[in-house]
Short mmCIF file of N, CA, C and O in Angstrom, two decimals:
data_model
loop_
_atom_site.label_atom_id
_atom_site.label_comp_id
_atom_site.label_asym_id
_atom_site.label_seq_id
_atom_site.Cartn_x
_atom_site.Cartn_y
_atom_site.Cartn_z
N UNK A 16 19.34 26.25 11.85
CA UNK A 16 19.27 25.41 10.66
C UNK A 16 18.69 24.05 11.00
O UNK A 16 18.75 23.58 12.13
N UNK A 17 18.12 23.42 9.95
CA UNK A 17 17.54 22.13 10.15
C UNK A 17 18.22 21.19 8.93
O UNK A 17 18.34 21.60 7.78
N UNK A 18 18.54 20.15 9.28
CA UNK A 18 19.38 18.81 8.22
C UNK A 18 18.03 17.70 8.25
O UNK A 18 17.41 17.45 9.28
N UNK A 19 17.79 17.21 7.18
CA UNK A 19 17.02 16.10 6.87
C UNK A 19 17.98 15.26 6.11
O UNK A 19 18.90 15.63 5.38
N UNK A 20 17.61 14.10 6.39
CA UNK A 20 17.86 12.84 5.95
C UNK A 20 17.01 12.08 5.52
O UNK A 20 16.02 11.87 6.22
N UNK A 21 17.19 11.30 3.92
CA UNK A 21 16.41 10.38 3.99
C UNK A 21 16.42 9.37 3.71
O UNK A 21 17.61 9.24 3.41
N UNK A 22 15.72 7.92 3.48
CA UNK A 22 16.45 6.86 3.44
C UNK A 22 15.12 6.36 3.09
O UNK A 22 14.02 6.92 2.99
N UNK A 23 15.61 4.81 2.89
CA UNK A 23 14.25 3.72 2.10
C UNK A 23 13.97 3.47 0.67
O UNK A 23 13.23 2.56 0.30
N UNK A 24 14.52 4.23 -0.07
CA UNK A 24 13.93 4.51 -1.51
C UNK A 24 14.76 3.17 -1.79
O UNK A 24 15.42 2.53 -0.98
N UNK A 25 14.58 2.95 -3.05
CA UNK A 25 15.01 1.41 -3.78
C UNK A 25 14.20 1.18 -4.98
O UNK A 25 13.26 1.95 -5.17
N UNK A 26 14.43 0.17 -5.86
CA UNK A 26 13.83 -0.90 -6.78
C UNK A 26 12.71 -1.60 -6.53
O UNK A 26 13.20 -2.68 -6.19
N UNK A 27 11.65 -1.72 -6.47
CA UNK A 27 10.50 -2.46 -6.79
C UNK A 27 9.99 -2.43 -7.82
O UNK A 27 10.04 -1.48 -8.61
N UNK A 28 9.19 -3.91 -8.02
CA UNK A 28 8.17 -4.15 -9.45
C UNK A 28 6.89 -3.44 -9.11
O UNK A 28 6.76 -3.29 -7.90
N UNK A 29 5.92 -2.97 -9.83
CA UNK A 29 4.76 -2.24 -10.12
C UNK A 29 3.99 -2.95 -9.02
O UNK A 29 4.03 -4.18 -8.93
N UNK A 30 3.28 -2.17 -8.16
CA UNK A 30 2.19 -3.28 -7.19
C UNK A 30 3.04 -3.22 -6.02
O UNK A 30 2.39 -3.13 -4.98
N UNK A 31 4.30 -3.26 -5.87
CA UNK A 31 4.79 -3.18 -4.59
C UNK A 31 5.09 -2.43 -3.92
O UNK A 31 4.91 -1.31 -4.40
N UNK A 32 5.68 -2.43 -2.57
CA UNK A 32 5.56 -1.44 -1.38
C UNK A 32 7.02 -0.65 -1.27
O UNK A 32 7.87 -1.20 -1.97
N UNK A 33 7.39 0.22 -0.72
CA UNK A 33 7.92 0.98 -0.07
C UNK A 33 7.90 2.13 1.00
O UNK A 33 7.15 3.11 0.95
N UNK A 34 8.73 1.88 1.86
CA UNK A 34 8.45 2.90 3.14
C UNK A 34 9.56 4.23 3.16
O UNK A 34 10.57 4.05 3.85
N UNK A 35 9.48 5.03 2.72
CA UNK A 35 10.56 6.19 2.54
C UNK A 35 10.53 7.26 4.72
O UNK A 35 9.56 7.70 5.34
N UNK A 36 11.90 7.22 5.06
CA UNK A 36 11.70 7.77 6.30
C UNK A 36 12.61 9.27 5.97
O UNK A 36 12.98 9.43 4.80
N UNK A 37 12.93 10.30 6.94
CA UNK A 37 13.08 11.49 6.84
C UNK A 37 13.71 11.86 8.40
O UNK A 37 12.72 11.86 9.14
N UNK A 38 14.58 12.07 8.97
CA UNK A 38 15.29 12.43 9.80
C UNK A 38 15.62 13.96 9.96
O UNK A 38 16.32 14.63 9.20
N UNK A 39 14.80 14.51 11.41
CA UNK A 39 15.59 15.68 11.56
C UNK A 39 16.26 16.69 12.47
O UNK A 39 15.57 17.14 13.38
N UNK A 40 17.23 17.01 12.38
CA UNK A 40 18.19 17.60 13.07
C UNK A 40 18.72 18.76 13.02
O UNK A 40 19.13 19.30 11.99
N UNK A 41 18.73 19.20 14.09
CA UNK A 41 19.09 20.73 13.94
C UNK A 41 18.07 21.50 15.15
O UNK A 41 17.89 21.19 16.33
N UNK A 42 17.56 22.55 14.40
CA UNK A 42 16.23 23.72 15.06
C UNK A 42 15.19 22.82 14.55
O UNK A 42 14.36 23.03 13.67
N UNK A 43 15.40 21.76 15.30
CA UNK A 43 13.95 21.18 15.06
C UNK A 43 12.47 21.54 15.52
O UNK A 43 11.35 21.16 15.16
N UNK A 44 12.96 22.49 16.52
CA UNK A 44 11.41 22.95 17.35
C UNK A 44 10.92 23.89 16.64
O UNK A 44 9.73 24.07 16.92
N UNK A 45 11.47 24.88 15.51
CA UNK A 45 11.53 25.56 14.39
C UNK A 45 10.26 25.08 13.83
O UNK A 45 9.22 25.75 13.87
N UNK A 46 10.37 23.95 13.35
CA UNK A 46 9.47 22.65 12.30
C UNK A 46 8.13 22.70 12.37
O UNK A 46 7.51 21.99 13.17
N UNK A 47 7.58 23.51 11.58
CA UNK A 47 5.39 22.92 11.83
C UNK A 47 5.69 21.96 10.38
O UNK A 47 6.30 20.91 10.57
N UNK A 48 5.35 22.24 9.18
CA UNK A 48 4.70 21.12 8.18
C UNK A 48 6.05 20.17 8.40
O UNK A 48 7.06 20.56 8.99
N UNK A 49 5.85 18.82 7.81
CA UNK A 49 7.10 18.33 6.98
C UNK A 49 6.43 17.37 5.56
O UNK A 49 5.40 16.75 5.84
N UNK A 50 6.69 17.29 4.81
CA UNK A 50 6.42 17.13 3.23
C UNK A 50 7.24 16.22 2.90
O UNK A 50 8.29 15.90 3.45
N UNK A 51 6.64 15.68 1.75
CA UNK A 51 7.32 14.89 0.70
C UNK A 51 7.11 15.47 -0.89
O UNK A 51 6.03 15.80 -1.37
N UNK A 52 8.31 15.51 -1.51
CA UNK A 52 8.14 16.26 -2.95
C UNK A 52 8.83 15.24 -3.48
O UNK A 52 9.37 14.48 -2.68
N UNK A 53 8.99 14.97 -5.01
CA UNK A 53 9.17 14.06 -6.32
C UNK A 53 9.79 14.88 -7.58
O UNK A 53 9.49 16.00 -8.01
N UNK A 54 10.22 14.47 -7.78
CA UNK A 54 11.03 14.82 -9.67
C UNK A 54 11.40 14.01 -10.28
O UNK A 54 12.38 13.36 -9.91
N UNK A 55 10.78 13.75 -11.39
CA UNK A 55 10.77 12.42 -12.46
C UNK A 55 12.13 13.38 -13.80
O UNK A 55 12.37 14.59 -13.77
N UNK A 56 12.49 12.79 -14.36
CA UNK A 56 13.23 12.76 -15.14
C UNK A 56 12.55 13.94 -16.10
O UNK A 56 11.39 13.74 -16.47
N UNK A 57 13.32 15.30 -16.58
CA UNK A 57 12.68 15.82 -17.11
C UNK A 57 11.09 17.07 -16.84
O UNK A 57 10.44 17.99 -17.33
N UNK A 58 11.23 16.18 -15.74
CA UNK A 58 9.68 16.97 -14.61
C UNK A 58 10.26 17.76 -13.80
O UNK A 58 11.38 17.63 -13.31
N UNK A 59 9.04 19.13 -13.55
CA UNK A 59 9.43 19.54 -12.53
C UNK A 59 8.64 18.88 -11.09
O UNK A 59 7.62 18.22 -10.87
N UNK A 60 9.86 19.54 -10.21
CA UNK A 60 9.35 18.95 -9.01
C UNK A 60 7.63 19.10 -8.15
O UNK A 60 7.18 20.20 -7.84
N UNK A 61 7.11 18.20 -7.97
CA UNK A 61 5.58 18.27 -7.36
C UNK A 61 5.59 17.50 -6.11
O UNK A 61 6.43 16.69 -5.73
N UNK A 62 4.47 17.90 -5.51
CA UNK A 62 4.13 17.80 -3.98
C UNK A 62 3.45 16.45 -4.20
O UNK A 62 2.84 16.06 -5.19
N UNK A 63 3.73 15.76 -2.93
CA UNK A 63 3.00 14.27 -2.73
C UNK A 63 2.13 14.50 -1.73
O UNK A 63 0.90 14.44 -1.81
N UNK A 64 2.98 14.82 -0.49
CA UNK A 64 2.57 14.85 1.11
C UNK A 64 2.81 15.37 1.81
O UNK A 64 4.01 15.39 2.08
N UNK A 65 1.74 16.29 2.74
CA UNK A 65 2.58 16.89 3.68
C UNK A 65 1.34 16.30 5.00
O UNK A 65 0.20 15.84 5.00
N UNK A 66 2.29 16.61 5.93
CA UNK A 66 2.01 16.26 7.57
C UNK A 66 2.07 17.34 8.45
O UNK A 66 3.20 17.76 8.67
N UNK A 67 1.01 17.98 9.08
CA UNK A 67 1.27 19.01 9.92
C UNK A 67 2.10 18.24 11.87
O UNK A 67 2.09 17.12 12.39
N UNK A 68 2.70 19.68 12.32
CA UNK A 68 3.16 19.16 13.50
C UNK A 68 2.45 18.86 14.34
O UNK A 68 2.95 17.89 14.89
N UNK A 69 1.36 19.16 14.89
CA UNK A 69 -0.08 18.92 15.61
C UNK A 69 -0.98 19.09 14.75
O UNK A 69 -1.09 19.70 13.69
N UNK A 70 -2.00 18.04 15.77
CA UNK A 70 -3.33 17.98 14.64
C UNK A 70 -3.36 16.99 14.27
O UNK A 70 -4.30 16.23 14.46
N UNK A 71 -2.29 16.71 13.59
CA UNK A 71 -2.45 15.16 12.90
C UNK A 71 -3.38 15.53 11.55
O UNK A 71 -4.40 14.91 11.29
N UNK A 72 -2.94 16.50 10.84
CA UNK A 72 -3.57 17.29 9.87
C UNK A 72 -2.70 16.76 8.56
O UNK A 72 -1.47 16.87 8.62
N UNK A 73 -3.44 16.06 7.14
CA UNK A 73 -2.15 15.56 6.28
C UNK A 73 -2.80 16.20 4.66
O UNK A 73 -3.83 16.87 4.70
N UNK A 74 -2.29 16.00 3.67
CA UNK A 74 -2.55 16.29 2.30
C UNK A 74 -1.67 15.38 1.37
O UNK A 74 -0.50 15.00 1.38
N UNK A 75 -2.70 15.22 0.59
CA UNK A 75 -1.65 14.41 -0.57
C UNK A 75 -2.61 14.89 -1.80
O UNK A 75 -3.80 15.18 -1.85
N UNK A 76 -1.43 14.82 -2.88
CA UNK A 76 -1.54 14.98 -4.30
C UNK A 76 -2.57 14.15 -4.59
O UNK A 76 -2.89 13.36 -3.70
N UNK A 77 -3.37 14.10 -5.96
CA UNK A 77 -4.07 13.34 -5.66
C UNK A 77 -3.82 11.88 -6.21
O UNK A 77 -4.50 10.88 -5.98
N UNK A 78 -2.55 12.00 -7.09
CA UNK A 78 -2.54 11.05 -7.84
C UNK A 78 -2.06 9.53 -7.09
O UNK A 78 -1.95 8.37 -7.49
N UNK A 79 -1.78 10.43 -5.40
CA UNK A 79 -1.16 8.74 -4.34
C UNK A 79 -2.06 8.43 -3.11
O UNK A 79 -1.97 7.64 -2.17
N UNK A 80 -3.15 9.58 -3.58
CA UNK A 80 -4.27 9.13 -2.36
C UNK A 80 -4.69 8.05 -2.41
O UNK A 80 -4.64 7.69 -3.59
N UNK A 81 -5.20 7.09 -1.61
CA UNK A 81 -5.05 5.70 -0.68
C UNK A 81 -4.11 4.83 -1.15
O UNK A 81 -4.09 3.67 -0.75
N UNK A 82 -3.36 5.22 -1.92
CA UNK A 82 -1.89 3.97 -1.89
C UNK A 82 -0.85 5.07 -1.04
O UNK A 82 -0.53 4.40 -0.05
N UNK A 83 -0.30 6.15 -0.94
CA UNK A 83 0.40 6.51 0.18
C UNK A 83 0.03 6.85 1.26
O UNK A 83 -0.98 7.55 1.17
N UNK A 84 0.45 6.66 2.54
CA UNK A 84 0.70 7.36 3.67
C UNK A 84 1.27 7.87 4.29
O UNK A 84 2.20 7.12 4.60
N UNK A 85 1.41 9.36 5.06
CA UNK A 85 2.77 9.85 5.48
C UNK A 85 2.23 9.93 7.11
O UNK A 85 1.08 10.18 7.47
N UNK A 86 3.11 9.71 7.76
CA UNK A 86 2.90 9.94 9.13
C UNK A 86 4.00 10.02 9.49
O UNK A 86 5.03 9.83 8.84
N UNK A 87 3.78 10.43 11.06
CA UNK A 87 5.06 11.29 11.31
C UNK A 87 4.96 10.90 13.20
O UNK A 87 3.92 10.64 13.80
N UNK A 88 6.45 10.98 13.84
CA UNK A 88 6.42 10.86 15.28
C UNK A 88 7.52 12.02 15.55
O UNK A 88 8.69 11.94 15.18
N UNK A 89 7.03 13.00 16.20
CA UNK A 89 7.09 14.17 16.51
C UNK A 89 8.64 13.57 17.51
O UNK A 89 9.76 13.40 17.02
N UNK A 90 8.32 13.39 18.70
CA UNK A 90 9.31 12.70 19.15
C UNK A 90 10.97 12.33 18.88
O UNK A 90 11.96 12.53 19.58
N UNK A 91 10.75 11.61 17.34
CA UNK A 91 12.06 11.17 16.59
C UNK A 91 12.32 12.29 16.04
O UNK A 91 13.51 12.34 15.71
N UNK A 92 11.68 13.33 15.75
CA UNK A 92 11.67 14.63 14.45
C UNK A 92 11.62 13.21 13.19
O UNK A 92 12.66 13.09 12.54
N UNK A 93 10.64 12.35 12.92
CA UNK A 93 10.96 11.50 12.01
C UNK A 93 9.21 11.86 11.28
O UNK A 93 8.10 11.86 11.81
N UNK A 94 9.60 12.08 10.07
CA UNK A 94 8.18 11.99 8.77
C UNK A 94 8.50 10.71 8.18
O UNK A 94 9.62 10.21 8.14
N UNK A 95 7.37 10.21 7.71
CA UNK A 95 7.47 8.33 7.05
C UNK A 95 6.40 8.89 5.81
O UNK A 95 5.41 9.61 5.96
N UNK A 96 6.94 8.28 4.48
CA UNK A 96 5.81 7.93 3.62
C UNK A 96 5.99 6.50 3.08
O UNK A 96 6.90 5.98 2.43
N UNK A 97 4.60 5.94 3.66
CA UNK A 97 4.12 4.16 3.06
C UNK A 97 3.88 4.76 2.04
O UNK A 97 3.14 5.73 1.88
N UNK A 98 4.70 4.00 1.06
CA UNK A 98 3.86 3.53 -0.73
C UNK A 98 3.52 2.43 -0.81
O UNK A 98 4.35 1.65 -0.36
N UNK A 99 2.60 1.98 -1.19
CA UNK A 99 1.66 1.40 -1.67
C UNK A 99 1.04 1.15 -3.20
O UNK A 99 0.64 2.02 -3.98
N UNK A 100 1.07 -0.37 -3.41
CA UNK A 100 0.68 -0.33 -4.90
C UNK A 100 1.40 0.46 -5.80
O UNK A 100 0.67 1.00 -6.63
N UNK A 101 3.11 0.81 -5.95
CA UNK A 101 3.59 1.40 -6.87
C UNK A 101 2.93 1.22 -7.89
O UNK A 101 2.08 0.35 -8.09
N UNK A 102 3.55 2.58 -9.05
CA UNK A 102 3.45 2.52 -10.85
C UNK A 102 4.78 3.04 -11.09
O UNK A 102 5.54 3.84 -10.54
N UNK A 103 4.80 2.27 -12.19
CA UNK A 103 5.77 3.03 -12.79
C UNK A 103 6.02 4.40 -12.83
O UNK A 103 7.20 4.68 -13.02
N UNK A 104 5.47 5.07 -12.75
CA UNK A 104 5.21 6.86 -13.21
C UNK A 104 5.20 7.13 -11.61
O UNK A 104 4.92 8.27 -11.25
N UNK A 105 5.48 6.21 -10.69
CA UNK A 105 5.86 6.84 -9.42
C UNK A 105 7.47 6.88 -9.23
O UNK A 105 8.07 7.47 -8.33
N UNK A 106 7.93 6.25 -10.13
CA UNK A 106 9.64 6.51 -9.76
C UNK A 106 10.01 7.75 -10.32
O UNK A 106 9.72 8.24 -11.41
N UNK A 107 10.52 8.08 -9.61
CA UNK A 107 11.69 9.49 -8.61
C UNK A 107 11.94 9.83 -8.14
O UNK A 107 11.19 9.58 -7.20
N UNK A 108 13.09 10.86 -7.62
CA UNK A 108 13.90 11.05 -7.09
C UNK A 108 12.44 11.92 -6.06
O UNK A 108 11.52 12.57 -6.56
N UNK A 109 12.67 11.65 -4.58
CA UNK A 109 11.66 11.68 -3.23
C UNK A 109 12.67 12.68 -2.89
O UNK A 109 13.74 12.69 -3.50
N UNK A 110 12.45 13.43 -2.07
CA UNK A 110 12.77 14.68 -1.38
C UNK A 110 11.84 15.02 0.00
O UNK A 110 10.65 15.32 -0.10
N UNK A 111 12.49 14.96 1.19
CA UNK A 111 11.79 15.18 2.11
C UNK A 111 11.65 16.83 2.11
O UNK A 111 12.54 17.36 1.46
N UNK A 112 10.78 17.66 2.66
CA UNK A 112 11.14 19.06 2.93
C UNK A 112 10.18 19.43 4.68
O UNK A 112 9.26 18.87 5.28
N UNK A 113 10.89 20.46 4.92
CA UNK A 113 10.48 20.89 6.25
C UNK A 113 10.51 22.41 6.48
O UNK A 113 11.50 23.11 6.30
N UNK A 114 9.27 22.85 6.90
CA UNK A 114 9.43 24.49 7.52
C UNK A 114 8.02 24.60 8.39
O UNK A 114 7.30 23.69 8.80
N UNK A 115 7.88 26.23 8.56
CA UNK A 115 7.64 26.62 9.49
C UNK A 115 6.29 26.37 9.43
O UNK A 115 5.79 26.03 10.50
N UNK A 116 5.27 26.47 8.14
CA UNK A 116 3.71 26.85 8.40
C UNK A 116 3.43 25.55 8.75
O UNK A 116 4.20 24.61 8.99
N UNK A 117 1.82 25.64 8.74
CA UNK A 117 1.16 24.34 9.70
C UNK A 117 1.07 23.40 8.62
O UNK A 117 1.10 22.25 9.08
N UNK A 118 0.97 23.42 7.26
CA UNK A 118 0.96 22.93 5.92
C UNK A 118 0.80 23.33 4.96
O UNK A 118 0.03 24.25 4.67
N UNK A 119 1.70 22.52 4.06
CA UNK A 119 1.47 23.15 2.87
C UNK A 119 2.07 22.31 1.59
O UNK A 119 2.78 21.35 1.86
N UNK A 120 1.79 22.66 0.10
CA UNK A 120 1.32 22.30 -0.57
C UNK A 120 2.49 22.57 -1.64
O UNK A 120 3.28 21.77 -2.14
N UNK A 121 2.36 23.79 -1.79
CA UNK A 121 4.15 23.78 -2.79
C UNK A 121 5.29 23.85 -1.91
O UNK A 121 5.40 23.82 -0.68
N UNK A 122 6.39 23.98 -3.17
CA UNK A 122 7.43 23.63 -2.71
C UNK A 122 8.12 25.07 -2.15
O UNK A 122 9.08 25.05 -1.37
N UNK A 123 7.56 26.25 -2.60
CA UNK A 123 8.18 27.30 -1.85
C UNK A 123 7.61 27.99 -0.38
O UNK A 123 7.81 29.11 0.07
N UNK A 124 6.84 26.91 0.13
CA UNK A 124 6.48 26.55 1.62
C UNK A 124 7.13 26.21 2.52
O UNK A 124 7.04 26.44 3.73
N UNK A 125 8.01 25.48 1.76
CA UNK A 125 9.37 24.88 2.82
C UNK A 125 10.57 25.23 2.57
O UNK A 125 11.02 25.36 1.44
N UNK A 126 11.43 25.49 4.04
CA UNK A 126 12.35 25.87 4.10
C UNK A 126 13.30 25.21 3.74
O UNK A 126 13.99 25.56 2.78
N UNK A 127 13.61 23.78 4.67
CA UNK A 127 14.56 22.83 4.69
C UNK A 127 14.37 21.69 3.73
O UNK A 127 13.27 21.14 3.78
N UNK A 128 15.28 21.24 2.85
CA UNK A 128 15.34 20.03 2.07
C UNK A 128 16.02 19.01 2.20
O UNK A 128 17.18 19.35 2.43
N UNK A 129 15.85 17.36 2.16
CA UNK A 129 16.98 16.71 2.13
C UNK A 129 17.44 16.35 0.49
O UNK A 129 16.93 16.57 -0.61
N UNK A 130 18.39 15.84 0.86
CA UNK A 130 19.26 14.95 -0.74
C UNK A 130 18.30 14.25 -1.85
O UNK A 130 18.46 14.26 -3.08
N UNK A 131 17.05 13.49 -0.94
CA UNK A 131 16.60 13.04 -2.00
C UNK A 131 17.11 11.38 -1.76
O UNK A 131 18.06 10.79 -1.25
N UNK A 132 16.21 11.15 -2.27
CA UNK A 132 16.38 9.32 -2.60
C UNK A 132 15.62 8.59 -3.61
O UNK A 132 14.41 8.83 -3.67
N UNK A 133 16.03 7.91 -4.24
CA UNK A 133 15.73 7.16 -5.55
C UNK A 133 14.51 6.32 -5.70
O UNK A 133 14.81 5.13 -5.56
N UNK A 134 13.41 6.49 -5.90
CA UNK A 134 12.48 5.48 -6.24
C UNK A 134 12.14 5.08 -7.45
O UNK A 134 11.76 5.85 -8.34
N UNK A 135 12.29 3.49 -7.60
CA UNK A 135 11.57 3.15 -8.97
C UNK A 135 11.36 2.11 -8.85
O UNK A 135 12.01 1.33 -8.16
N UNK A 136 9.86 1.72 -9.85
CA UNK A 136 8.80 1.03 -10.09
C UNK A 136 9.00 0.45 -11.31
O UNK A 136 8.58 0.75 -12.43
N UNK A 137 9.74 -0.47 -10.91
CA UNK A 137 9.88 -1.35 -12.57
C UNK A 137 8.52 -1.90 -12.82
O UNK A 137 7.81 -2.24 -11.87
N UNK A 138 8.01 -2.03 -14.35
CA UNK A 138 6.88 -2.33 -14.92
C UNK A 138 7.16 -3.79 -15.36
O UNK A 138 6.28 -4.43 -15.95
#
């Protein structure tokens, strides 16, 4: 089994930054992609980011390409996504996820999920 954690999410005004991190433990050597997924109120859940384990191979949705970044240090088992330039319509609930392929794109790609953490972009 693999446990993620995640942490960083918070309150910001529109235009500002946040760094969301992802912790993991367990069968971590298990681990090729690790991802970031979102659910807005009412929405279903969609893909932001994912990070392959080698390669240095990444994807994002398109709606956070060049205001997010996800990177990752293999090392910590730690995935990071920089936000950048929030919107409003970026707050929700962040979800790290983790499994086996080299990347991927939906959410039934990944095995492991964390709790989730709160983002919002006051306008």
């Amino acid at each position: 089994q693999v446990q993620l954690v995640e942490s960083g999410g918070g309150l910001v005004q529109a235009g500002g930054s946040l760094r969301l991190s992802c912790a993991a433990s367990g069968r971590t050597f298990s681990i090729g992609a690790m991802g970031w997924f979102r659910q807005a109120p009412g929405k279903e859940r969609e893909f932001v980011a994912s990070h392959s384990r080698t390669g240095g191979s990444t994807d994002y949705a398109n709606s956070v390409k060049g205001r997010f970044t996800i990177s990752r240090d293999n090392a910590k088992n730690t995935v990071y996504l920089q936000m950048n330039t929030l919107k409003p319509e970026d707050t929700a609930v962040y979800y790290c996820a983790a499994g086996s392929r080299w990347l991927g794109t939906r959410a039934d790609q990944y095995d492991y999920w964390g709790q989730g953490t709160q983002v919002t972009a006051s306008s």
